[in-house]
């Protein structure tokens, strides 16, 4: 069973950047499709990025061109590079294994001046 731990969240000004990390343990990481999701207060959790075992990526229109997902299978880590951040990007960000349905604990991102 894979375990996932996110990090890298924090407070950033509008227009700024953050890089989130999702570190996996407990399974062969390269087998897993990993997604990043976010949940803002009072809203449903939404998908923001996905990366397959081979490195193919996909994004919803709301973040396309601003967010970039990548993976390092040697370090068992998936990254989410977030640029041109907006206040509406404020949320708790989670990573998830689509193979097992395992979620991480989340990391808070706050975009505010």
XYZ file of C-alpha atoms in Angstrom:
113
model
C 0.000 0.000 0.000
C 1.417 3.366 -0.983
C 1.605 6.275 1.462
C 1.683 9.882 0.234
C 2.965 13.002 1.999
C 2.556 16.498 0.551
C 4.680 19.542 1.365
C 5.571 22.948 -0.010
C 2.430 24.930 0.709
C 2.426 28.382 2.217
C 1.416 32.000 1.819
C 2.225 33.693 -1.480
C 1.218 36.973 -3.096
C -0.930 37.048 -6.233
C 1.248 36.451 -9.266
C 3.729 34.437 -7.245
C 4.829 30.819 -7.495
C 5.012 27.732 -5.314
C 6.202 24.191 -5.876
C 4.399 21.401 -4.066
C 5.899 17.961 -3.519
C 4.196 14.606 -3.037
C 6.553 11.939 -1.697
C 5.489 8.298 -1.895
C 6.556 5.261 0.088
C 5.437 1.689 0.549
C 5.060 0.601 -3.078
C 6.723 0.791 -6.495
C 6.055 4.445 -7.187
C 6.547 4.263 -10.946
C 3.448 2.042 -11.242
C 1.143 4.791 -10.006
C -0.820 7.429 -11.854
C -0.764 10.444 -9.525
C -3.248 13.293 -9.416
C -3.200 16.633 -7.630
C -6.499 17.934 -6.275
C -7.535 20.931 -4.224
C -10.364 21.858 -1.913
C -11.271 25.424 -1.022
C -13.422 26.233 2.027
C -17.063 25.470 1.335
C -16.316 23.916 -2.057
C -15.993 20.396 -3.401
C -12.586 18.861 -4.006
C -11.495 19.396 -7.623
C -8.836 17.871 -9.828
C -5.993 20.157 -10.961
C -3.361 17.917 -12.585
C -2.548 14.312 -13.467
C 0.561 12.450 -14.533
C 0.706 8.896 -15.848
C 3.362 6.256 -15.326
C 5.017 7.310 -18.611
C 4.907 11.030 -17.772
C 1.916 12.103 -19.832
C 0.102 14.996 -18.211
C -3.349 16.531 -18.212
C -4.907 19.642 -16.672
C -8.298 21.315 -16.443
C -8.707 24.649 -18.232
C -8.678 26.541 -14.935
C -4.953 25.877 -14.388
C -3.662 24.999 -17.863
C -0.620 27.109 -18.722
C -0.022 28.052 -15.068
C 0.461 24.675 -13.334
C 2.947 21.983 -14.318
C 3.015 18.463 -12.898
C 6.157 16.347 -13.104
C 7.570 13.235 -11.504
C 10.942 11.872 -10.403
C 10.624 8.117 -10.031
C 14.102 7.869 -8.499
C 13.046 10.192 -5.680
C 9.504 8.730 -5.531
C 8.181 12.271 -5.847
C 5.582 14.117 -7.899
C 5.821 17.896 -8.107
C 3.244 20.569 -8.847
C 4.800 23.810 -10.027
C 2.255 26.608 -9.678
C 2.914 29.956 -11.365
C 0.881 33.137 -11.765
C -1.089 32.241 -8.662
C -4.468 33.865 -8.061
C -6.481 34.316 -4.867
C -8.935 31.721 -6.196
C -6.135 29.147 -6.121
C -6.291 29.274 -2.320
C -7.098 25.770 -1.084
C -5.740 22.676 0.589
C -3.861 20.709 -2.063
C -3.811 16.908 -2.011
C -2.099 14.245 -4.067
C -3.736 10.921 -4.781
C -2.778 7.568 -6.255
C -5.360 6.659 -8.858
C -4.294 3.003 -8.566
C -5.133 2.636 -4.877
C -7.294 5.659 -4.080
C -4.812 6.678 -1.398
C -4.777 10.372 -0.441
C -2.107 12.396 1.265
C -2.882 14.630 4.236
C -2.840 17.857 2.219
C -0.872 21.086 2.262
C -2.382 24.559 2.569
C -1.819 27.123 -0.184
C -2.938 30.687 0.482
C -2.708 33.362 -2.206
C -3.195 36.787 -0.694
C -1.646 40.224 -0.587
